Amino acid sequence: MSAQIFPRNANAIFLASLFGLVMLIVGTIAAMVGFYLSPWYTDVGVAKAQPVPFSHKHHVSELKIDCRYCHATVEKAAHAGFPATETCMSCHSQVWTTSPLLEVVRTSYQTGEPVVWNRIYDLPDFVYFNHSIHIAKGIGCSSCHGRIDQQQLAAKAQPLYMGWCLGCHRAPEDHIRPREEVFNMEWDVNSLSLAERQQLVIEYQIPTDGRLTNCFVCHR
Amino acid sequence: MKYSIRQSILARVVRLAWLPLCLVLVACHVDMYDQPKYKPNDVSNFFPDGRAMQPPPANTVPLNSYNPNSPLMTGRVEGQLADQLPPEIKLDAALLAHGQSRYNAFCAPCHGLVGDGQGVIAYRGPMTVPSLHQDRLRTVPIGYFFDVITNGIGRMYSYAARIPPEDRWAIAAYVRALQLSQNTDVALLSEAELERVKAGR
């Protein structure tokens, strides 16, 4: 009879470590997916510090200034239009003229040096997003930007994953609204019935034959 | 024999152990995410002022689309403020509706939704915004409003960078409609309109 090399509980230890190894792999994958979807990675809801603490809540919700006053090209161009220093100064040459918070803006206006803001949404360069077509087809600001009128410092409302884009391109009737309500931040998509929204999709001539999910629609 | 098969499988697995390292390579490839090209408002290392969007040189005009000296672009006919819309602009309900949406976006913060100079910015700041409902502004030629939007006046900045010329004319036309809305002879109203005024709507 040969000597026992392994102690009696070796089998239990082997099974336990096998189980542990599997759980470690599954857990690692789950943690990576969780990280990928979390604000640590996506920055969703994480307000960024800016050279001037500009508040959308104050300007949009309290002062009722139209989105287009600053983002003037949103209906005509791919880019919504980031306001020039002159746009800030068209009011702030008259109001809050001595505020230390606006010193950066005043200096920029005097010297011509741009204020360097921190970008909130950074779409990959191989995606060609166009604001104007979404506005023209009845997709509201808040559909993608969330209730930015309730944010003090601006933060991302969407991680901009491709699946999220496709969700709307597959079923625009879930997000469409009348053109007059595009800039209405309080618009609730359920204030129209599904049938009424489907009618809008037809009226605005949004293709429902699958063309909107072709790769080249966004990747050109 | 049994052991050697098991060993060769083990050896094969060990030989392929580097494969998961490929994931690291994938994660590091961002050259398609950040391509060497400029997008609006980018920072530039090329231009001395650090801007990817270069301001156009002085006196630049859009190519082939506009005559910069036409009434459409200047609001003036032979040096005098135009007293009617330029031929490119057709006066209809759509123009006024467009003008209303532009007015409410760009003008109402100071001039107020009805043009009484009681906009929210005027209310917050120590400033007096002239009402659009005064005799001087009721009698100026329509080109005056275009000119003021284009070049600014007093403390009002130029809005030429944000409002294209066609939209400026739409706003000018809507301002005329606003003025009419606050200064109409009651005798000219129809019965139905009179009812609405009495009902306060």
Short mmCIF file of C-alpha atoms in Angstrom, two decimals:
data_model
loop_
_atom_site.label_atom_id
_atom_site.label_comp_id
_atom_site.label_asym_id
_atom_site.label_seq_id
_atom_site.Cartn_x
_atom_site.Cartn_y
_atom_site.Cartn_z
CA MET A 1 0.00 0.00 0.00
CA SER A 2 1.50 3.24 -1.11
CA ALA A 3 1.57 6.31 1.10
CA GLN A 4 -1.16 8.92 0.80
CA ILE A 5 0.38 11.95 -0.92
CA PHE A 6 -2.68 14.21 -0.51
CA PRO A 7 -4.52 14.74 2.75
CA ARG A 8 -8.10 13.55 3.07
CA ASN A 9 -9.68 16.99 2.37
CA ALA A 10 -7.75 17.56 -0.89
CA ASN A 11 -10.83 16.80 -2.97
CA ALA A 12 -12.88 19.44 -1.15
CA ILE A 13 -10.13 22.03 -1.54
CA PHE A 14 -9.83 21.23 -5.24
CA LEU A 15 -13.57 21.64 -5.81
CA ALA A 16 -13.68 24.83 -3.75
CA SER A 17 -10.78 26.38 -5.63
CA LEU A 18 -12.33 25.35 -8.96
CA PHE A 19 -15.57 27.05 -7.89
CA GLY A 20 -13.60 30.07 -6.72
CA LEU A 21 -11.75 30.33 -10.01
CA VAL A 22 -14.97 30.26 -12.04
CA MET A 23 -16.54 32.87 -9.77
CA LEU A 24 -13.42 35.02 -10.07
CA ILE A 25 -13.59 34.96 -13.88
CA VAL A 26 -17.36 35.61 -13.95
CA GLY A 27 -16.97 38.33 -11.34
CA THR A 28 -14.14 40.02 -13.22
CA ILE A 29 -16.17 40.08 -16.44
CA ALA A 30 -19.24 41.38 -14.59
CA ALA A 31 -17.15 44.06 -12.92
CA MET A 32 -15.68 45.16 -16.26
CA VAL A 33 -19.13 45.37 -17.88
CA GLY A 34 -20.44 47.21 -14.85
CA PHE A 35 -17.56 49.68 -15.01
CA TYR A 36 -18.14 50.17 -18.75
CA LEU A 37 -21.78 51.09 -18.09
CA SER A 38 -21.15 53.15 -14.98
CA PRO A 39 -20.66 56.92 -14.71
CA TRP A 40 -17.00 56.26 -13.81
CA TYR A 41 -16.50 55.34 -17.43
CA THR A 42 -19.38 57.13 -19.23
CA ASP A 43 -19.35 60.41 -17.24
CA VAL A 44 -23.17 60.38 -17.29
CA GLY A 45 -24.48 62.77 -14.68
CA VAL A 46 -20.98 63.91 -13.72
CA ALA A 47 -20.77 67.68 -13.93
CA LYS A 48 -17.47 69.04 -15.18
CA ALA A 49 -15.72 72.08 -13.80
CA GLN A 50 -15.74 74.97 -16.28
CA PRO A 51 -13.77 78.22 -16.47
CA VAL A 52 -17.07 80.04 -15.84
CA PRO A 53 -19.68 78.24 -13.70
CA PHE A 54 -22.41 78.70 -16.32
CA SER A 55 -25.80 77.46 -15.17
CA HIS A 56 -28.31 76.18 -17.73
CA LYS A 57 -30.87 76.02 -14.91
CA HIS A 58 -30.59 79.75 -14.33
CA HIS A 59 -30.54 80.83 -17.97
CA VAL A 60 -33.08 78.35 -19.38
CA SER A 61 -35.42 77.56 -16.54
CA GLU A 62 -35.42 80.82 -14.62
CA LEU A 63 -34.74 83.42 -17.32
CA LYS A 64 -36.56 81.49 -20.10
CA ILE A 65 -33.87 82.22 -22.69
CA ASP A 66 -34.38 80.16 -25.83
CA CYS A 67 -31.77 77.45 -26.56
CA ARG A 68 -31.09 79.10 -29.91
CA TYR A 69 -30.05 82.41 -28.39
CA CYS A 70 -26.67 80.77 -27.72
CA HIS A 71 -26.79 77.58 -29.83
CA ALA A 72 -27.79 79.56 -32.90
CA THR A 73 -26.91 77.10 -35.68
CA VAL A 74 -28.68 74.07 -34.20
CA GLU A 75 -31.43 74.18 -36.85
CA LYS A 76 -29.12 74.72 -39.81
CA ALA A 77 -25.87 72.87 -39.18
CA ALA A 78 -24.39 69.65 -37.88
CA HIS A 79 -22.93 71.52 -34.94
CA ALA A 80 -25.34 73.16 -32.52
CA GLY A 81 -23.10 76.22 -32.30
CA PHE A 82 -21.12 77.06 -29.25
CA PRO A 83 -21.66 80.66 -28.18
CA ALA A 84 -18.87 83.13 -28.84
CA THR A 85 -17.75 85.40 -25.99
CA GLU A 86 -19.71 88.14 -27.76
CA THR A 87 -22.91 86.18 -27.12
CA CYS A 88 -22.27 86.17 -23.36
CA MET A 89 -21.38 89.85 -23.49
CA SER A 90 -24.54 90.86 -25.37
CA CYS A 91 -26.23 90.58 -21.96
CA HIS A 92 -23.29 90.64 -19.56
CA SER A 93 -22.02 93.98 -20.82
CA GLN A 94 -25.15 95.23 -19.02
CA VAL A 95 -25.96 92.77 -16.22
CA TRP A 96 -23.54 91.36 -13.62
CA THR A 97 -20.88 93.64 -15.09
CA THR A 98 -18.67 93.49 -12.00
CA SER A 99 -19.15 89.83 -11.10
CA PRO A 100 -15.79 88.17 -10.44
CA LEU A 101 -17.19 84.94 -11.90
CA LEU A 102 -17.42 86.66 -15.28
CA GLU A 103 -13.90 88.10 -15.22
CA VAL A 104 -12.79 85.34 -17.63
CA VAL A 105 -15.50 86.36 -20.11
CA ARG A 106 -14.69 90.07 -19.92
CA THR A 107 -10.97 89.41 -20.37
CA SER A 108 -11.73 87.19 -23.36
CA TYR A 109 -13.87 89.92 -24.93
CA GLN A 110 -11.17 92.54 -24.46
CA THR A 111 -8.24 90.45 -25.66
CA GLY A 112 -9.91 88.22 -28.24
CA GLU A 113 -8.51 85.14 -26.53
CA PRO A 114 -11.20 82.41 -26.49
CA VAL A 115 -12.51 80.97 -23.25
CA VAL A 116 -11.50 77.29 -23.22
CA TRP A 117 -14.50 75.30 -22.02
CA ASN A 118 -14.41 71.61 -21.14
CA ARG A 119 -16.26 69.46 -23.63
CA ILE A 120 -19.19 67.46 -22.22
CA TYR A 121 -20.08 65.24 -25.19
CA ASP A 122 -17.18 63.84 -27.19
CA LEU A 123 -18.50 61.68 -29.99
CA PRO A 124 -15.92 59.39 -31.66
CA ASP A 125 -14.59 60.95 -34.87
CA PHE A 126 -16.04 58.15 -37.00
CA VAL A 127 -19.61 59.11 -36.08
CA TYR A 128 -21.18 61.90 -38.12
CA PHE A 129 -23.93 63.34 -36.00
CA ASN A 130 -26.02 66.20 -37.36
CA HIS A 131 -28.13 68.31 -35.01
CA SER A 132 -30.20 70.02 -37.71
CA ILE A 133 -31.81 66.89 -39.17
CA HIS A 134 -32.89 65.71 -35.72
CA ILE A 135 -34.46 69.10 -34.98
CA ALA A 136 -36.17 69.14 -38.39
CA LYS A 137 -37.65 65.68 -37.83
CA GLY A 138 -39.11 66.47 -34.42
CA ILE A 139 -36.54 65.11 -31.97
CA GLY A 140 -36.36 67.46 -29.00
CA CYS A 141 -33.29 68.73 -27.17
CA SER A 142 -34.30 66.90 -24.01
CA SER A 143 -34.58 63.55 -25.85
CA CYS A 144 -30.79 63.35 -25.82
CA HIS A 145 -29.64 66.08 -23.45
CA GLY A 146 -32.10 65.27 -20.69
CA ARG A 147 -33.41 67.99 -18.41
CA ILE A 148 -30.42 70.24 -18.94
CA ASP A 149 -32.69 73.10 -17.87
CA GLN A 150 -32.53 71.61 -14.37
CA GLN A 151 -28.73 71.31 -14.25
CA GLN A 152 -26.51 73.94 -12.73
CA LEU A 153 -23.25 72.74 -14.26
CA ALA A 154 -23.83 70.76 -17.45
CA ALA A 155 -23.36 67.00 -17.38
CA LYS A 156 -23.84 64.24 -19.92
CA ALA A 157 -27.32 62.71 -19.94
CA GLN A 158 -26.45 59.83 -22.26
CA PRO A 159 -23.33 57.69 -22.66
CA LEU A 160 -23.86 57.81 -26.45
CA TYR A 161 -23.49 54.07 -26.93
CA MET A 162 -24.42 52.91 -30.43
CA GLY A 163 -27.24 50.72 -29.14
CA TRP A 164 -28.86 53.82 -27.72
CA CYS A 165 -28.67 55.62 -31.09
CA LEU A 166 -30.10 52.58 -32.84
CA GLY A 167 -32.95 52.31 -30.35
CA CYS A 168 -34.37 55.57 -31.68
CA HIS A 169 -33.43 54.91 -35.31
CA ARG A 170 -35.35 51.63 -35.12
CA ALA A 171 -38.39 53.12 -33.38
CA PRO A 172 -38.53 56.91 -33.89
CA GLU A 173 -42.21 56.88 -32.86
CA ASP A 174 -41.08 56.30 -29.26
CA HIS A 175 -39.30 59.65 -29.15
CA ILE A 176 -40.82 61.95 -31.78
CA ARG A 177 -42.69 65.13 -30.92
CA PRO A 178 -44.30 67.96 -32.90
CA ARG A 179 -41.74 70.39 -34.35
CA GLU A 180 -43.16 73.27 -32.30
CA GLU A 181 -42.25 71.40 -29.09
CA VAL A 182 -38.62 70.60 -29.97
CA PHE A 183 -37.23 73.29 -27.68
CA ASN A 184 -39.74 72.62 -24.91
CA MET A 185 -37.72 71.01 -22.13
CA GLU A 186 -40.81 69.87 -20.24
CA TRP A 187 -42.37 67.94 -23.12
CA ASP A 188 -43.51 64.46 -22.13
CA VAL A 189 -43.48 61.93 -24.94
CA ASN A 190 -46.59 60.28 -23.49
CA SER A 191 -48.68 63.40 -23.99
CA LEU A 192 -49.29 62.03 -27.49
CA SER A 193 -50.65 58.56 -28.07
CA LEU A 194 -48.57 56.03 -29.97
CA ALA A 195 -50.91 56.36 -32.96
CA GLU A 196 -50.46 60.15 -33.01
CA ARG A 197 -46.70 59.75 -32.84
CA GLN A 198 -46.74 57.21 -35.66
CA GLN A 199 -48.73 59.76 -37.63
CA LEU A 200 -45.96 62.33 -37.00
CA VAL A 201 -43.36 59.86 -38.29
CA ILE A 202 -45.32 59.63 -41.53
CA GLU A 203 -45.93 63.37 -41.71
CA TYR A 204 -42.25 64.21 -41.19
CA GLN A 205 -41.29 61.57 -43.78
CA ILE A 206 -39.01 59.60 -41.51
CA PRO A 207 -38.06 56.36 -43.33
CA THR A 208 -39.29 53.26 -41.53
CA ASP A 209 -38.01 50.73 -44.09
CA GLY A 210 -34.78 50.13 -42.16
CA ARG A 211 -32.72 52.73 -44.00
CA LEU A 212 -32.09 54.59 -40.76
CA THR A 213 -30.15 51.64 -39.35
CA ASN A 214 -27.77 51.33 -42.29
CA CYS A 215 -24.16 51.72 -41.17
CA PHE A 216 -23.51 54.63 -43.53
CA VAL A 217 -26.27 56.73 -41.98
CA CYS A 218 -23.87 57.60 -39.15
CA HIS A 219 -20.52 56.14 -40.27
CA ARG A 220 -19.56 57.84 -43.50
CA MET B 1 -0.75 7.22 -22.96
CA LYS B 2 -3.56 8.81 -21.07
CA TYR B 3 -1.16 11.14 -19.30
CA SER B 4 0.57 12.23 -22.50
CA ILE B 5 -2.72 13.34 -24.11
CA ARG B 6 -3.57 15.32 -21.04
CA GLN B 7 -0.13 16.90 -21.07
CA SER B 8 -0.35 17.86 -24.73
CA ILE B 9 -3.71 19.56 -24.15
CA LEU B 10 -2.23 21.40 -21.20
CA ALA B 11 0.77 22.43 -23.29
CA ARG B 12 -1.53 23.72 -26.02
CA VAL B 13 -3.54 25.78 -23.52
CA VAL B 14 -0.36 27.19 -22.04
CA ARG B 15 0.93 28.07 -25.50
CA LEU B 16 -2.30 30.08 -26.18
CA ALA B 17 -2.23 31.88 -22.84
CA TRP B 18 -1.04 35.06 -24.52
CA LEU B 19 -4.36 35.43 -26.39
CA PRO B 20 -6.23 37.39 -23.68
CA LEU B 21 -3.40 39.93 -23.86
CA CYS B 22 -4.82 40.94 -27.27
CA LEU B 23 -7.67 42.59 -25.38
CA VAL B 24 -5.16 45.06 -24.00
CA LEU B 25 -4.11 45.98 -27.55
CA VAL B 26 -7.75 46.52 -28.58
CA ALA B 27 -8.40 48.78 -25.64
CA CYS B 28 -5.47 51.02 -26.49
CA HIS B 29 -6.46 51.76 -30.08
CA VAL B 30 -8.02 55.23 -30.05
CA ASP B 31 -6.66 56.56 -33.33
CA MET B 32 -10.05 56.17 -35.00
CA TYR B 33 -11.81 57.78 -32.06
CA ASP B 34 -9.53 60.79 -32.17
CA GLN B 35 -8.60 61.25 -35.80
CA PRO B 36 -6.14 63.93 -36.89
CA LYS B 37 -8.84 66.32 -38.08
CA TYR B 38 -10.54 69.41 -36.78
CA LYS B 39 -14.11 69.60 -35.63
CA PRO B 40 -15.95 72.77 -34.55
CA ASN B 41 -14.51 74.50 -31.48
CA ASP B 42 -11.45 72.23 -31.36
CA VAL B 43 -8.15 73.42 -29.98
CA SER B 44 -5.43 73.74 -32.62
CA ASN B 45 -1.66 73.43 -32.30
CA PHE B 46 -1.24 74.70 -35.84
CA PHE B 47 -2.77 78.15 -35.80
CA PRO B 48 -0.97 80.69 -33.62
CA ASP B 49 -4.15 81.72 -31.78
CA GLY B 50 -4.88 78.10 -30.82
CA ARG B 51 -8.27 77.96 -32.55
CA ALA B 52 -9.31 75.36 -35.11
CA MET B 53 -12.15 77.64 -36.19
CA GLN B 54 -10.40 80.62 -37.70
CA PRO B 55 -12.30 83.91 -37.83
CA PRO B 56 -12.80 84.95 -41.47
CA PRO B 57 -10.56 87.81 -42.65
CA ALA B 58 -12.13 91.28 -42.68
CA ASN B 59 -14.68 91.99 -45.46
CA THR B 60 -15.16 88.31 -46.29
CA VAL B 61 -18.50 87.51 -47.97
CA PRO B 62 -20.07 84.13 -48.71
CA LEU B 63 -19.09 82.83 -52.15
CA ASN B 64 -21.61 83.23 -55.00
CA SER B 65 -24.65 83.36 -52.77
CA TYR B 66 -25.13 86.97 -51.79
CA ASN B 67 -24.44 90.36 -53.23
CA PRO B 68 -23.11 92.11 -50.13
CA ASN B 69 -24.41 95.48 -51.36
CA SER B 70 -27.94 94.33 -52.15
CA PRO B 71 -30.91 95.54 -50.09
CA LEU B 72 -31.24 91.96 -48.78
CA MET B 73 -27.84 92.24 -47.09
CA THR B 74 -27.73 95.91 -46.12
CA GLY B 75 -31.34 96.90 -45.48
CA ARG B 76 -30.67 99.92 -47.68
CA VAL B 77 -31.67 100.99 -51.18
CA GLU B 78 -29.18 103.47 -52.69
CA GLY B 79 -27.92 104.41 -49.24
CA GLN B 80 -31.37 105.05 -47.78
CA LEU B 81 -33.07 102.62 -45.35
CA ALA B 82 -35.39 100.37 -47.32
CA ASP B 83 -39.09 101.11 -46.78
CA GLN B 84 -40.19 97.66 -47.93
CA LEU B 85 -38.99 94.09 -47.89
CA PRO B 86 -36.32 93.20 -50.47
CA PRO B 87 -37.57 91.24 -53.52
CA GLU B 88 -36.06 87.95 -52.23
CA ILE B 89 -38.34 88.01 -49.18
CA LYS B 90 -42.00 87.16 -49.72
CA LEU B 91 -44.44 88.47 -47.14
CA ASP B 92 -46.81 85.72 -46.02
CA ALA B 93 -48.05 84.04 -42.84
CA ALA B 94 -45.09 81.65 -42.86
CA LEU B 95 -42.63 84.57 -42.83
CA LEU B 96 -44.40 86.16 -39.87
CA ALA B 97 -44.52 82.84 -37.99
CA HIS B 98 -40.81 82.35 -38.65
CA GLY B 99 -40.15 85.92 -37.55
CA GLN B 100 -42.10 85.31 -34.36
CA SER B 101 -40.01 82.28 -33.44
CA ARG B 102 -36.78 84.24 -34.13
CA TYR B 103 -38.04 87.28 -32.25
CA ASN B 104 -39.00 85.18 -29.23
CA ALA B 105 -35.58 83.50 -29.24
CA PHE B 106 -33.27 86.43 -29.88
CA CYS B 107 -35.14 89.67 -29.09
CA ALA B 108 -37.62 88.82 -26.32
CA PRO B 109 -34.99 88.46 -23.55
CA CYS B 110 -34.61 92.25 -23.61
CA HIS B 111 -37.52 93.65 -25.64
CA GLY B 112 -40.17 91.36 -24.12
CA LEU B 113 -42.54 89.03 -25.91
CA VAL B 114 -44.87 91.91 -26.86
CA GLY B 115 -42.09 94.41 -27.54
CA ASP B 116 -42.76 96.63 -24.54
CA GLY B 117 -39.11 96.64 -23.42
CA GLN B 118 -39.92 94.56 -20.33
CA GLY B 119 -37.95 91.43 -21.16
CA VAL B 120 -36.44 89.36 -18.40
CA ILE B 121 -32.89 90.65 -18.92
CA ALA B 122 -34.07 94.23 -18.94
CA TYR B 123 -35.92 93.47 -15.72
CA ARG B 124 -32.80 92.06 -14.03
CA GLY B 125 -30.34 94.67 -15.14
CA PRO B 126 -30.17 98.40 -14.44
CA MET B 127 -31.19 99.28 -17.96
CA THR B 128 -34.10 100.75 -19.87
CA VAL B 129 -34.98 98.99 -23.11
CA PRO B 130 -36.96 101.19 -25.49
CA SER B 131 -40.46 99.98 -26.27
CA LEU B 132 -41.15 99.09 -29.89
CA HIS B 133 -44.51 100.80 -29.49
CA GLN B 134 -43.52 104.43 -29.79
CA ASP B 135 -44.19 106.87 -32.60
CA ARG B 136 -40.56 107.09 -33.70
CA LEU B 137 -40.33 103.32 -34.26
CA ARG B 138 -43.81 103.08 -35.77
CA THR B 139 -42.82 105.47 -38.53
CA VAL B 140 -39.24 104.40 -39.33
CA PRO B 141 -38.76 102.44 -42.57
CA ILE B 142 -38.66 98.66 -42.10
CA GLY B 143 -34.99 98.65 -43.14
CA TYR B 144 -34.27 100.39 -39.82
CA PHE B 145 -35.02 97.21 -37.85
CA PHE B 146 -32.86 95.17 -40.22
CA ASP B 147 -30.07 97.70 -39.81
CA VAL B 148 -30.26 97.67 -36.01
CA ILE B 149 -30.22 93.85 -35.84
CA THR B 150 -27.29 93.78 -38.25
CA ASN B 151 -25.14 96.51 -36.74
CA GLY B 152 -26.46 96.94 -33.22
CA ILE B 153 -27.35 100.29 -31.68
CA GLY B 154 -26.48 101.89 -28.38
CA ARG B 155 -25.99 99.12 -25.86
CA MET B 156 -27.46 96.48 -28.15
CA TYR B 157 -24.83 94.29 -29.80
CA SER B 158 -24.89 93.22 -33.43
CA TYR B 159 -26.81 89.99 -33.98
CA ALA B 160 -25.48 89.50 -37.51
CA ALA B 161 -23.31 86.58 -36.44
CA ARG B 162 -26.26 84.65 -35.04
CA ILE B 163 -29.20 85.66 -37.24
CA PRO B 164 -28.87 85.17 -41.03
CA PRO B 165 -30.16 88.06 -43.23
CA GLU B 166 -33.39 86.28 -44.28
CA ASP B 167 -34.26 85.73 -40.62
CA ARG B 168 -33.51 89.37 -39.83
CA TRP B 169 -36.07 90.42 -42.42
CA ALA B 170 -38.57 87.95 -40.96
CA ILE B 171 -38.02 89.55 -37.53
CA ALA B 172 -38.43 93.05 -39.02
CA ALA B 173 -41.73 91.98 -40.58
CA TYR B 174 -42.87 90.46 -37.30
CA VAL B 175 -41.96 93.65 -35.42
CA ARG B 176 -44.34 95.50 -37.74
CA ALA B 177 -47.04 92.93 -36.90
CA LEU B 178 -46.33 93.41 -33.18
CA GLN B 179 -46.65 97.16 -33.56
CA LEU B 180 -49.96 96.72 -35.34
CA SER B 181 -51.17 94.41 -32.57
CA GLN B 182 -50.69 97.17 -29.99
CA ASN B 183 -51.86 100.09 -32.10
CA THR B 184 -54.98 99.27 -34.08
CA ASP B 185 -58.11 101.33 -34.51
CA VAL B 186 -60.96 99.53 -32.77
CA ALA B 187 -63.27 100.44 -35.64
CA LEU B 188 -61.19 98.26 -37.97
CA LEU B 189 -61.74 95.08 -35.92
CA SER B 190 -64.28 92.50 -36.99
CA GLU B 191 -67.04 91.37 -34.63
CA ALA B 192 -65.23 88.10 -33.84
CA GLU B 193 -61.94 89.89 -33.11
CA LEU B 194 -63.75 92.39 -30.91
CA GLU B 195 -65.26 89.52 -28.93
CA ARG B 196 -61.81 88.03 -28.35
CA VAL B 197 -60.40 91.36 -27.19
CA LYS B 198 -63.28 91.81 -24.75
CA ALA B 199 -62.83 88.29 -23.46
CA GLY B 200 -59.19 89.20 -22.80
CA ARG B 201 -57.67 86.54 -25.00
#
